Coordinates of C-alpha atoms and ligand atoms in Angstrom, one line a residue:
M14 CA 8.6 0.6 33.1
R15 CA 8.9 3.5 35.4
M16 CA 8.3 6.7 33.5
S17 CA 11.0 8.5 35.5
N18 CA 13.5 6.2 33.8
M19 CA 11.9 6.2 30.4
L20 CA 13.1 8.1 27.4
V21 CA 10.0 10.3 26.9
T22 CA 10.3 12.3 23.7
T23 CA 6.8 13.6 23.3
L24 CA 6.5 16.9 21.4
R25 CA 3.9 19.6 22.1
E26 CA 4.3 21.2 18.7
V27 CA 3.1 19.5 15.5
P28 CA 6.0 19.2 13.1
A29 CA 5.4 21.5 10.2
E30 CA 6.2 19.1 7.4
A31 CA 3.9 16.3 8.7
E32 CA 0.5 16.3 6.9
L33 CA -0.9 12.9 7.8
P34 CA -2.4 12.3 11.3
S35 CA -0.3 9.1 11.7
H36 CA 2.9 11.0 10.7
K37 CA 2.2 13.8 13.1
L38 CA 1.3 11.5 15.9
M39 CA 4.2 9.2 15.5
L40 CA 6.5 12.2 15.8
R41 CA 4.6 14.0 18.5
S42 CA 4.2 10.9 20.7
G43 CA 8.0 10.3 20.3
M44 CA 7.6 6.9 18.5
M45 CA 10.2 7.9 16.0
R46 CA 12.4 10.8 14.9
K47 CA 13.4 11.9 11.5
M48 CA 17.0 11.6 10.4
A49 CA 16.8 12.5 6.7
S50 CA 14.1 12.6 4.0
G51 CA 12.3 9.3 4.2
I52 CA 14.6 8.0 6.9
Y53 CA 13.5 7.6 10.5
N54 CA 14.9 6.3 13.7
F55 CA 12.5 4.3 15.9
M56 CA 12.6 5.3 19.6
P57 CA 11.9 2.8 22.4
L58 CA 8.2 3.5 22.5
G59 CA 7.7 3.1 18.8
L60 CA 9.9 0.1 18.6
R61 CA 7.6 -1.7 21.0
S62 CA 4.6 -1.3 18.8
L63 CA 6.6 -2.1 15.7
K64 CA 7.8 -5.4 17.3
K65 CA 4.3 -6.3 18.2
I66 CA 3.1 -5.9 14.7
E67 CA 6.0 -8.0 13.5
N68 CA 5.1 -10.7 16.0
V69 CA 1.5 -10.8 14.9
V70 CA 2.8 -11.2 11.4
R71 CA 5.3 -13.9 12.5
E72 CA 2.7 -15.9 14.4
E73 CA 0.2 -16.0 11.5
M74 CA 2.9 -16.8 9.0
D75 CA 4.1 -19.7 11.2
R76 CA 0.6 -20.9 11.7
A77 CA 0.1 -20.9 7.9
G78 CA 3.1 -23.2 7.6
A79 CA 5.7 -20.7 6.4
Q80 CA 9.3 -20.8 7.7
E81 CA 11.2 -17.8 8.8
F82 CA 14.5 -17.1 7.2
L83 CA 16.8 -14.1 7.1
A84 CA 18.5 -12.9 3.9
S85 CA 21.2 -10.2 3.6
A86 CA 20.1 -6.8 2.6
L87 CA 23.3 -6.4 0.6
I88 CA 22.8 -8.2 -2.7
P89 CA 25.3 -8.8 -5.5
S90 CA 24.3 -7.4 -8.8
E91 CA 24.9 -10.7 -10.6
L92 CA 21.6 -12.1 -9.2
W93 CA 19.7 -9.2 -10.6
Q94 CA 21.4 -9.5 -13.9
E95 CA 20.3 -13.1 -14.2
S96 CA 16.6 -12.1 -13.7
G97 CA 17.1 -9.2 -16.0
R98 CA 16.1 -6.6 -13.4
W99 CA 19.4 -4.9 -12.8
D100 CA 18.9 -2.7 -15.7
V101 CA 15.1 -2.2 -15.5
F102 CA 14.8 -1.5 -11.8
G103 CA 15.7 2.1 -12.3
P104 CA 16.6 4.9 -9.8
E105 CA 14.5 3.3 -7.0
M106 CA 17.3 0.9 -6.3
F107 CA 20.2 1.9 -4.0
R108 CA 23.3 0.7 -5.8
L109 CA 26.9 0.6 -4.4
N110 CA 30.3 -0.8 -5.1
D111 CA 32.6 -2.7 -2.8
R112 CA 36.4 -2.0 -2.5
N113 CA 37.0 -4.2 -5.6
E114 CA 34.5 -2.3 -7.7
R115 CA 32.0 -5.2 -7.6
Q116 CA 28.4 -3.9 -7.8
F117 CA 25.8 -4.5 -5.1
C118 CA 22.4 -3.1 -4.2
L119 CA 20.6 -2.7 -0.9
G120 CA 17.6 -5.0 -1.5
P121 CA 14.4 -3.2 -2.5
T122 CA 12.7 -6.7 -2.6
H123 CA 14.1 -10.3 -2.6
E124 CA 12.7 -12.4 -5.4
E125 CA 16.1 -13.0 -6.8
V126 CA 17.6 -13.9 -3.5
F127 CA 14.9 -16.4 -2.6
T128 CA 14.9 -17.9 -6.1
D129 CA 18.7 -18.3 -5.7
I130 CA 18.2 -20.1 -2.4
A131 CA 15.5 -22.3 -3.9
R132 CA 17.6 -23.4 -6.8
G133 CA 20.4 -24.3 -4.4
V134 CA 18.3 -26.3 -2.0
I135 CA 15.2 -27.7 -3.8
K136 CA 15.9 -30.7 -5.9
S137 CA 12.8 -32.8 -5.8
Y138 CA 9.0 -32.5 -5.7
K139 CA 9.2 -34.2 -2.3
Q140 CA 10.5 -30.9 -0.8
L141 CA 7.5 -29.0 -2.1
P142 CA 5.4 -27.0 -1.3
L143 CA 7.7 -24.6 0.5
N144 CA 7.1 -21.1 1.8
L145 CA 10.0 -19.1 3.2
Y146 CA 9.5 -15.7 4.7
Q147 CA 11.6 -13.0 6.4
I148 CA 10.9 -9.8 8.3
Q149 CA 13.7 -7.6 7.1
T150 CA 14.8 -4.1 6.2
K151 CA 14.2 -2.9 2.6
Y152 CA 15.7 0.1 0.8
R153 CA 14.0 2.0 -1.9
D154 CA 15.1 5.4 -3.1
E155 CA 11.5 6.6 -3.6
R156 CA 10.8 9.4 -6.0
R157 CA 8.7 11.1 -3.3
P158 CA 9.3 9.9 0.2
R159 CA 6.4 11.2 2.3
F160 CA 3.8 10.7 5.0
G161 CA 6.5 9.5 7.4
V162 CA 6.9 5.7 7.4
M163 CA 4.0 5.3 5.0
R164 CA 6.4 5.9 2.1
S165 CA 10.0 5.9 3.5
R166 CA 13.3 5.0 1.9
E167 CA 14.1 2.4 4.5
F168 CA 11.4 0.2 5.9
I169 CA 10.7 -3.2 7.3
M170 CA 8.8 -5.6 5.1
K171 CA 7.6 -9.1 5.7
D172 CA 8.3 -10.8 2.4
A173 CA 7.4 -14.4 1.7
Y174 CA 8.0 -16.6 -1.3
S175 CA 6.2 -19.8 -2.1
F176 CA 7.5 -22.7 -4.2
D177 CA 5.1 -25.3 -5.7
K178 CA 5.3 -28.1 -8.2
D179 CA 2.2 -27.0 -10.1
Y180 CA -0.4 -24.2 -10.5
E181 CA -2.9 -26.0 -8.2
G182 CA -0.3 -25.9 -5.5
L183 CA 0.3 -22.2 -6.1
D184 CA -3.4 -21.5 -5.8
E185 CA -3.3 -23.3 -2.4
S186 CA -0.2 -21.5 -1.2
Y187 CA -1.7 -18.2 -2.4
N188 CA -5.0 -18.8 -0.6
K189 CA -3.2 -19.7 2.6
M190 CA -1.5 -16.3 2.5
Y191 CA -4.7 -14.6 1.7
D192 CA -6.3 -16.1 4.9
A193 CA -3.1 -15.3 6.9
Y194 CA -3.2 -11.7 5.8
T195 CA -6.9 -11.4 6.6
K196 CA -6.1 -12.6 10.2
I197 CA -3.0 -10.4 10.6
F198 CA -4.8 -7.2 9.7
A199 CA -7.8 -8.1 11.9
R200 CA -5.5 -8.8 14.8
C201 CA -3.8 -5.5 14.3
G202 CA -7.2 -3.8 14.5
V203 CA -7.1 -2.5 10.9
E204 CA -10.1 -2.7 8.8
C205 CA -9.0 -3.5 5.3
S206 CA -10.3 -5.0 2.0
A207 CA -8.5 -7.4 -0.3
V208 CA -8.8 -5.9 -3.8
E209 CA -7.9 -7.3 -7.2
A210 CA -4.7 -5.8 -8.4
D211 CA -2.8 -5.6 -11.6
S212 CA -0.3 -8.3 -12.1
G213 CA 1.6 -6.8 -15.0
A214 CA 2.2 -7.7 -18.5
I215 CA 4.5 -10.6 -17.8
G216 CA 4.5 -13.5 -15.4
G217 CA 1.7 -12.9 -13.0
T218 CA -1.5 -14.8 -13.0
G219 CA -3.3 -13.3 -10.0
S220 CA -2.7 -10.6 -7.4
A221 CA -4.5 -8.9 -4.6
E222 CA -3.7 -5.8 -2.5
F223 CA -4.8 -5.4 1.1
M224 CA -6.1 -1.8 1.2
V225 CA -7.0 0.3 4.2
K226 CA -9.6 3.0 3.3
S227 CA -8.2 6.4 4.0
E228 CA -8.7 9.9 2.5
F229 CA -4.9 10.2 2.4
G230 CA -4.4 6.9 0.5
E231 CA -2.3 7.1 -2.6
D232 CA -4.2 4.4 -4.4
E233 CA -7.7 4.6 -5.8
V234 CA -9.9 1.6 -5.2
V235 CA -13.2 0.7 -6.9
F236 CA -15.8 -1.0 -4.7
C237 CA -19.2 -2.4 -5.7
D238 CA -22.0 -1.4 -3.4
S239 CA -23.9 -4.6 -4.1
C240 CA -21.5 -7.5 -4.5
N241 CA -18.0 -8.2 -3.2
Y242 CA -16.2 -6.8 -6.3
A243 CA -13.3 -4.6 -5.2
A244 CA -10.3 -3.7 -7.5
N245 CA -7.5 -1.3 -7.6
M246 CA -8.2 1.4 -10.2
E247 CA -5.2 0.2 -12.2
K248 CA -7.0 -3.1 -12.7
A249 CA -10.7 -2.3 -12.4
I250 CA -12.6 -3.2 -15.5
A251 CA -14.6 -0.5 -17.3
I252 CA -17.7 -1.8 -19.0
S253 CA -18.6 0.5 -21.9
E254 CA -22.3 0.7 -22.8
P255 CA -23.1 1.1 -26.5
S256 CA -24.2 4.6 -27.3
Q257 CA -27.5 5.6 -28.9
K258 CA -27.4 4.4 -32.5
E259 CA -27.2 7.0 -35.2
E260 CA -27.0 7.1 -39.0
L261 CA -23.3 7.5 -40.0
K262 CA -22.8 11.0 -41.4
D263 CA -20.1 12.2 -43.8
M264 CA -16.8 13.1 -42.2
E265 CA -15.9 16.8 -42.5
K266 CA -12.8 18.8 -41.7
T267 CA -13.6 21.9 -39.6
A268 CA -11.3 24.8 -38.8
T269 CA -10.9 25.1 -35.1
P270 CA -8.1 27.8 -34.7
E271 CA -6.8 28.1 -31.1
V272 CA -9.3 25.4 -29.9
K273 CA -7.2 22.7 -28.3
T274 CA -8.5 21.5 -24.9
I275 CA -11.7 19.5 -24.4
E276 CA -13.2 22.5 -22.6
E277 CA -12.5 24.8 -25.5
L278 CA -13.9 22.2 -27.9
I279 CA -17.1 21.8 -25.9
K280 CA -17.6 25.6 -26.1
F281 CA -16.7 25.8 -29.7
F282 CA -19.0 23.0 -30.9
N283 CA -21.6 23.4 -28.2
I284 CA -22.0 19.7 -27.5
G285 CA -21.2 17.4 -24.6
P286 CA -17.8 15.8 -23.9
N287 CA -19.2 12.4 -24.8
K288 CA -19.1 13.5 -28.5
F289 CA -15.4 13.9 -28.5
A290 CA -12.6 11.3 -28.6
K291 CA -9.2 12.6 -27.5
T292 CA -6.0 11.0 -28.6
L293 CA -3.1 10.9 -26.1
V294 CA 0.4 10.1 -27.3
Y295 CA 2.8 8.1 -25.0
K296 CA 6.3 6.7 -25.3
A297 CA 6.7 3.1 -24.1
D298 CA 10.4 2.6 -24.2
N299 CA 11.2 3.5 -27.8
K300 CA 7.7 2.8 -29.2
V301 CA 5.0 5.5 -29.7
V302 CA 1.5 4.6 -28.5
A303 CA -1.6 6.6 -29.4
V304 CA -4.5 6.0 -27.0
V305 CA -8.0 7.1 -28.0
V306 CA -10.6 7.6 -25.2
R307 CA -13.8 9.6 -24.8
G308 CA -13.2 13.3 -24.2
D309 CA -14.1 13.2 -20.5
R310 CA -12.3 10.0 -19.6
E311 CA -8.9 9.3 -18.1
V312 CA -6.4 7.0 -19.7
N313 CA -5.4 4.0 -17.5
E314 CA -1.7 3.8 -18.1
V315 CA -1.3 0.4 -16.5
K316 CA -3.9 -1.1 -19.0
V317 CA -2.0 0.6 -21.8
I318 CA 1.4 -0.7 -20.7
N319 CA 0.0 -4.2 -20.4
A320 CA -1.6 -3.9 -23.9
V321 CA 1.8 -3.1 -25.5
G322 CA 3.5 -6.0 -23.8
G323 CA 5.1 -4.1 -20.9
A324 CA 7.5 -1.2 -20.8
V325 CA 10.3 -0.2 -18.6
E326 CA 9.8 3.5 -19.2
F327 CA 6.4 4.9 -20.0
E328 CA 5.6 8.6 -20.2
M329 CA 3.6 11.1 -22.1
A330 CA 5.4 11.8 -25.4
D331 CA 7.4 15.0 -25.6
E332 CA 6.4 17.8 -27.9
K333 CA 8.9 16.9 -30.6
T334 CA 7.6 13.3 -30.8
V335 CA 3.9 14.5 -30.9
R336 CA 4.8 16.9 -33.7
K337 CA 6.5 14.2 -35.6
V338 CA 3.8 11.6 -35.4
T339 CA 0.8 14.0 -35.9
S340 CA 2.5 16.5 -38.2
A341 CA 0.7 19.1 -36.1
E342 CA 1.1 21.2 -33.0
I343 CA 0.0 19.8 -29.6
G344 CA -3.8 19.8 -29.2
F345 CA -4.7 18.4 -32.7
A346 CA -3.8 14.7 -32.4
G347 CA -6.3 12.3 -33.8
P348 CA -6.4 8.6 -34.7
I349 CA -6.7 9.1 -38.5
G350 CA -3.3 8.9 -40.1
I351 CA -1.3 9.1 -36.9
K352 CA 2.2 7.6 -37.3
A353 CA 2.2 5.5 -34.0
D354 CA 3.5 2.0 -33.4
F355 CA 0.3 1.2 -31.6
V356 CA -3.2 2.8 -31.9
L357 CA -5.3 1.7 -28.9
V358 CA -9.0 2.5 -29.1
D359 CA -11.1 2.4 -25.9
N360 CA -14.2 0.2 -26.2
E361 CA -16.4 3.2 -25.5
V362 CA -15.0 5.1 -28.5
A363 CA -15.4 2.1 -30.8
N364 CA -19.1 2.2 -29.7
M365 CA -19.7 5.9 -30.4
Y366 CA -21.2 7.5 -33.5
N367 CA -20.3 10.6 -35.4
F368 CA -17.8 12.0 -33.0
I369 CA -15.1 14.7 -33.2
V370 CA -11.4 14.0 -33.2
G371 CA -8.2 16.0 -33.8
A372 CA -7.3 16.1 -37.5
N373 CA -3.5 15.8 -37.1
D374 CA -3.3 19.2 -38.8
T375 CA -2.8 22.4 -36.8
G376 CA -6.0 24.3 -36.3
Y377 CA -8.4 21.5 -37.5
H378 CA -10.7 18.9 -36.1
L379 CA -12.6 16.1 -37.9
V380 CA -16.3 15.9 -37.4
N381 CA -18.6 12.8 -37.8
V382 CA -15.8 10.4 -37.4
N383 CA -16.7 6.7 -36.9
Y384 CA -14.5 3.8 -35.7
G385 CA -14.2 1.1 -38.3
R386 CA -15.2 3.3 -41.2
D387 CA -12.6 6.1 -40.7
F388 CA -9.8 4.5 -38.7
E389 CA -8.9 1.2 -37.0
G390 CA -6.8 0.2 -34.0
T391 CA -6.7 -2.3 -31.1
V392 CA -10.0 -2.0 -29.3
G393 CA -10.0 -2.7 -25.6
D394 CA -10.4 -1.3 -22.1
F395 CA -7.9 1.5 -21.8
R396 CA -9.6 3.9 -19.4
N397 CA -10.2 4.4 -15.7
V398 CA -13.5 3.4 -14.2
T399 CA -15.7 6.3 -13.0
S400 CA -18.4 6.2 -10.4
E401 CA -21.0 6.3 -13.3
D402 CA -19.8 3.0 -14.5
K403 CA -21.5 -0.2 -13.5
C404 CA -19.9 -3.1 -11.6
P405 CA -18.4 -5.6 -14.1
K406 CA -19.5 -8.5 -12.0
C407 CA -23.1 -7.7 -11.1
G408 CA -24.0 -4.4 -12.7
G409 CA -24.3 -2.7 -9.3
K410 CA -23.3 0.8 -8.4
L411 CA -19.6 1.5 -7.9
T412 CA -17.9 3.7 -5.3
I413 CA -14.4 5.0 -5.7
A414 CA -12.4 5.4 -2.5
R415 CA -8.8 6.1 -1.6
G416 CA -6.8 3.5 0.1
I417 CA -3.4 2.7 1.6
E418 CA -1.8 -0.6 0.4
V419 CA -0.5 -2.4 3.4
G420 CA 0.0 -5.8 1.8
H421 CA 0.3 -7.4 -1.6
I422 CA 0.0 -11.1 -2.6
F423 CA 1.1 -12.1 -6.1
K424 CA 1.2 -15.2 -8.2
L425 CA 4.5 -15.0 -9.9
G426 CA 4.4 -18.3 -11.8
T427 CA 7.7 -19.1 -13.4
K428 CA 8.9 -15.5 -14.1
Y429 CA 12.0 -15.9 -11.8
S430 CA 12.4 -19.7 -11.8
E431 CA 12.7 -19.7 -15.6
S432 CA 15.1 -16.8 -15.9
M433 CA 17.3 -18.0 -13.0
G434 CA 17.0 -21.8 -13.6
A435 CA 15.3 -22.8 -10.4
V436 CA 14.1 -26.3 -11.3
F437 CA 13.1 -29.5 -9.5
S438 CA 12.5 -33.1 -10.7
D439 CA 8.9 -34.0 -10.6
E440 CA 7.3 -37.3 -9.8
D441 CA 7.4 -38.2 -13.5
G442 CA 11.1 -37.7 -13.6
K443 CA 10.9 -34.5 -15.6
V444 CA 12.8 -31.4 -14.7
K445 CA 10.4 -28.4 -14.3
P446 CA 10.6 -24.8 -13.2
L447 CA 9.4 -24.0 -9.7
I448 CA 6.0 -22.3 -9.6
M449 CA 6.3 -19.3 -7.4
G450 CA 4.3 -16.8 -5.4
C451 CA 5.4 -13.7 -3.4
Y452 CA 3.7 -12.0 -0.5
G453 CA 4.6 -8.7 1.1
I454 CA 3.5 -6.7 4.1
G455 CA 4.9 -3.3 5.0
V456 CA 5.3 -3.5 8.7
N457 CA 6.0 0.3 9.4
R458 CA 3.3 1.2 6.9
T459 CA 0.9 -1.0 8.7
M460 CA 1.8 0.7 11.9
A461 CA 0.9 4.1 10.4
A462 CA -2.3 2.7 8.9
I463 CA -3.4 1.5 12.4
I464 CA -2.9 5.0 13.7
E465 CA -4.8 6.4 10.7
Q466 CA -7.8 4.4 11.9
H467 CA -7.2 4.7 15.6
H468 CA -6.7 8.2 16.8
D469 CA -8.5 11.3 18.0
E470 CA -7.5 15.0 18.5
D471 CA -5.6 14.1 21.7
G472 CA -3.4 11.4 20.3
I473 CA -3.2 7.7 19.3
V474 CA -5.8 5.2 20.5
W475 CA -3.9 1.9 20.2
P476 CA -5.7 -1.4 20.0
L477 CA -4.5 -3.5 22.9
S478 CA -2.9 -6.0 20.5
V479 CA -0.2 -3.6 19.2
A480 CA 0.0 -1.0 22.0
P481 CA 3.5 -0.2 23.2
Y482 CA 2.2 -0.7 26.8
H483 CA -1.2 -2.1 27.9
V484 CA -1.7 -0.1 31.0
I485 CA -0.5 3.2 32.5
V486 CA -0.8 3.7 36.3
I487 CA -0.8 7.4 37.2
P488 CA -0.4 8.5 40.9
A489 CA -2.0 11.9 40.9
V490 CA 0.4 13.4 43.5
I491 CA 3.6 11.4 43.9
K492 CA 4.5 13.1 47.1
N493 CA 1.3 11.5 48.6
E494 CA 2.6 8.3 50.3
E495 CA -0.7 6.5 50.3
Q496 CA -1.2 7.2 46.6
M497 CA 2.3 6.2 45.7
K498 CA 2.2 3.0 47.7
A499 CA -1.1 1.9 46.1
A500 CA 0.2 2.8 42.7
E501 CA 3.4 0.8 43.2
E502 CA 1.4 -2.2 44.4
L503 CA -0.8 -2.1 41.4
Y504 CA 2.1 -1.6 39.1
N505 CA 3.9 -4.7 40.5
G506 CA 0.7 -6.8 40.6
L507 CA 0.0 -6.1 37.0
K508 CA 3.6 -6.8 36.0
D509 CA 3.5 -10.1 37.8
L510 CA 0.5 -11.0 35.7
G511 CA 2.4 -10.3 32.5
V512 CA 0.7 -7.1 31.8
E513 CA 2.9 -4.4 30.2
V514 CA 2.6 -1.5 32.4
V515 CA 4.0 2.0 32.9
L516 CA 4.1 3.8 36.2
D517 CA 4.1 7.5 35.7
D518 CA 6.1 8.4 38.7
R519 CA 7.4 11.6 37.2
K520 CA 7.3 14.9 39.1
E521 CA 4.7 16.4 36.8
R522 CA 1.2 17.6 37.3
A523 CA -1.5 15.0 36.8
G524 CA -2.8 17.1 33.8
V525 CA 0.6 16.8 32.0
K526 CA 0.6 13.0 32.7
F527 CA -2.9 12.6 31.3
K528 CA -1.9 14.5 28.1
D529 CA 1.1 12.3 27.6
A530 CA -0.8 9.1 28.2
D531 CA -3.5 10.2 25.7
L532 CA -0.9 11.2 23.1
M533 CA 1.0 7.8 23.5
G534 CA -2.4 6.1 23.3
I535 CA -2.0 3.6 26.1
P536 CA -5.3 1.6 26.0
I537 CA -6.0 1.4 29.8
R538 CA -5.4 4.2 32.3
V539 CA -5.6 3.8 36.1
T540 CA -5.4 7.0 38.2
V541 CA -4.6 6.7 41.9
G542 CA -5.8 9.9 43.4
K543 CA -7.6 11.2 46.5
L544 CA -10.2 8.5 46.4
I545 CA -7.5 6.0 47.4
S546 CA -8.4 6.8 51.1
E547 CA -11.7 5.0 50.4
G548 CA -9.9 2.2 48.5
K549 CA -11.0 3.5 45.1
V550 CA -9.2 4.4 41.9
E551 CA -10.2 5.8 38.5
F552 CA -10.3 3.4 35.6
K553 CA -10.5 4.7 32.0
L554 CA -10.1 3.2 28.6
R555 CA -8.3 5.4 26.0
S556 CA -11.1 4.6 23.6
S557 CA -13.9 5.9 25.8
E558 CA -14.8 9.1 27.6
E559 CA -16.1 7.3 30.6
V560 CA -14.2 7.4 33.9
E561 CA -15.2 4.6 36.3
E562 CA -14.5 4.7 40.0
I563 CA -13.7 1.2 41.0
D564 CA -12.1 -0.6 44.0
L565 CA -8.4 -0.9 43.8
S566 CA -8.8 -4.6 44.4
S567 CA -10.9 -5.1 41.2
V568 CA -8.4 -3.4 38.8
I569 CA -6.7 -6.6 37.9
N570 CA -10.0 -8.2 37.0
K571 CA -11.1 -5.3 34.9
V572 CA -7.8 -5.4 33.0
K573 CA -8.2 -9.1 32.4
E574 CA -11.7 -8.5 31.2
Q575 CA -10.4 -6.0 28.6
F576 CA -7.9 -8.5 27.4
E577 CA -10.7 -11.1 27.0
K578 CA -12.9 -8.6 25.2
E579 CA -10.1 -7.8 22.7
E580 CA -9.2 -11.5 22.4
I581 CA -5.6 -11.0 23.6
K582 CA -3.9 -13.7 25.5
L583 CA -2.2 -12.7 28.7
Ligands
ATP630 P1 3.5 1.2 -3.6 O1 2.6 1.1 -4.7 O2 2.9 1.8 -2.4 O3 4.8 1.9 -3.9 P2 4.7 -1.3 -4.0 O4 3.7 -1.9 -5.0 O5 5.9 -0.7 -4.4 O6 3.9 -0.3 -3.1 P3 5.4 -3.9 -2.9 O7 6.7 -4.0 -3.7 O8 4.3 -4.8 -3.3 O9 4.9 -2.4 -2.8 O10 5.9 -4.1 -1.4 C1 5.1 -4.8 -0.4 C2 4.6 -3.9 0.7 O11 5.7 -3.1 1.2 C3 3.6 -2.9 0.3 O12 2.3 -3.5 0.3 C4 3.7 -1.8 1.3 O13 3.0 -2.1 2.5 C5 5.2 -1.9 1.7 N1 5.9 -0.7 1.1 C6 6.3 -0.6 -0.2 N2 7.0 0.5 -0.4 C7 7.1 1.1 0.8 C8 7.7 2.3 1.3 N3 8.4 3.1 0.5 N4 7.6 2.6 2.6 C9 6.9 1.8 3.4 N5 6.3 0.7 3.0 C10 6.4 0.3 1.7
MG631 MG1 6.5 1.2 -4.8

């Protein structure tokens, strides 16, 4: 590509609303442009990288034995009604009517569609296992679109769905996807970890998220420093140590006027937060759930939702509800006598002695409370892990880091095949539901995650595998015939070899060209300048500061070497 013909849309200014390096750089380098909140148009340069990522995904999916397919983004509501998700999906789903008032949605995901396909075409165990995938546009009316294509309202997802005759088959299909994902992210140059993820209250039997470590990540991930344990915070198991044994003391009611928060209680009683148990009141659909955790802990809402058997809507209870179930003002809730449908008691609280709780009476707390003697409830793990906790697998030290979820693999089991009647006849002649798995990769989000890990203050530093172009040839002075001739020859020579190359033949100063090349992140830069009179050019990798003066004739070999080093086929 000749840059004089190219639509170059680089920006010198950092767009004000962009916070994330990848978001800023994708806009600044002209990869994409914003059209509306969470909606972006990909420009030619950005599209090249996006397509390369798609191709890496496609090649590895094909290699793993999956077959590409393409479903419509426009989905009739009936399919969602069959699975029961039309009413539970909520405002994230873009819904629309046709001219005859039939309801449709723009697919936020495609379990229903693929299950529908499967029930139409799979009849016998002989057709199994089957894995179908697509690379297709998804629509989600996200509550908070942000960070550019990291969380947008329209995005490209690779979604795959596996169908097996039994759970051993599902394990195999799942493991194949796990391996394929590992290869995909490695080929895209992103360092990521597969972490155990929550698989919800219903259906799932196993799930992993592929997480890229990043300070801007929206998820918290718990890693063990000693073993391979890694889990999403939603799922990470908190092991609660028994506290120092004490004689049980008599419970007393103490007046604590105006003392409501844990900080105020610590001051008032002059003891540590580990001597308090706080009671948080939630609403799970129309049920009231009281959760009791140690004063300094955070409730893990996903664990709570799972413990109550799932909930479509889950939120902190409003003031009115709290007043009703505690018969007190906010700030005095406690487990004794609370009128909740569920009382969930964190393991740690069940292990504590003589602690303080709200009295369900405005202005009072109860002192020397003990679980079992003074109140009961469902005991379990309902809190977030902290870095003081020990690894549930090996007892090692835990680290909590932020991560970006780029992919998700999930054992669905029969959740959709049962509700939608996707069955097959097995070898024994019996009709059984298909055992399913689903597997997603956010293609645009992966692109942003690559940039998060590969950039510097001057711009993007693309790995060769997903760079929009491999090489940029810059003649320093285009009016200089010798320079221009050598640059053209090099450009054509590289193109003939199958290298994707840009010739920056614009009437710009060399400095401007270098800036643009750095911003766009082209991995290899060859500058044809004054030294050409001695048959030499400058060779520079975007990822290194070093500028090498090499013979014009050896450029092609140097480029080939770089392809070999990064294990990219030419
Ligand atoms: P998140 O928790 O980030 O909202 P999710 O659990 O909703 O993700 P899935 O439904 O598992 O995501 O979708 C599969 C993949 O699609 C995710 O791993 C992610 O890479 C990508 N993805 C999901 N939502 C978005 C979005 N709004 N913008 C860009 N990519 C997305
Ligand atoms: Mg989401």
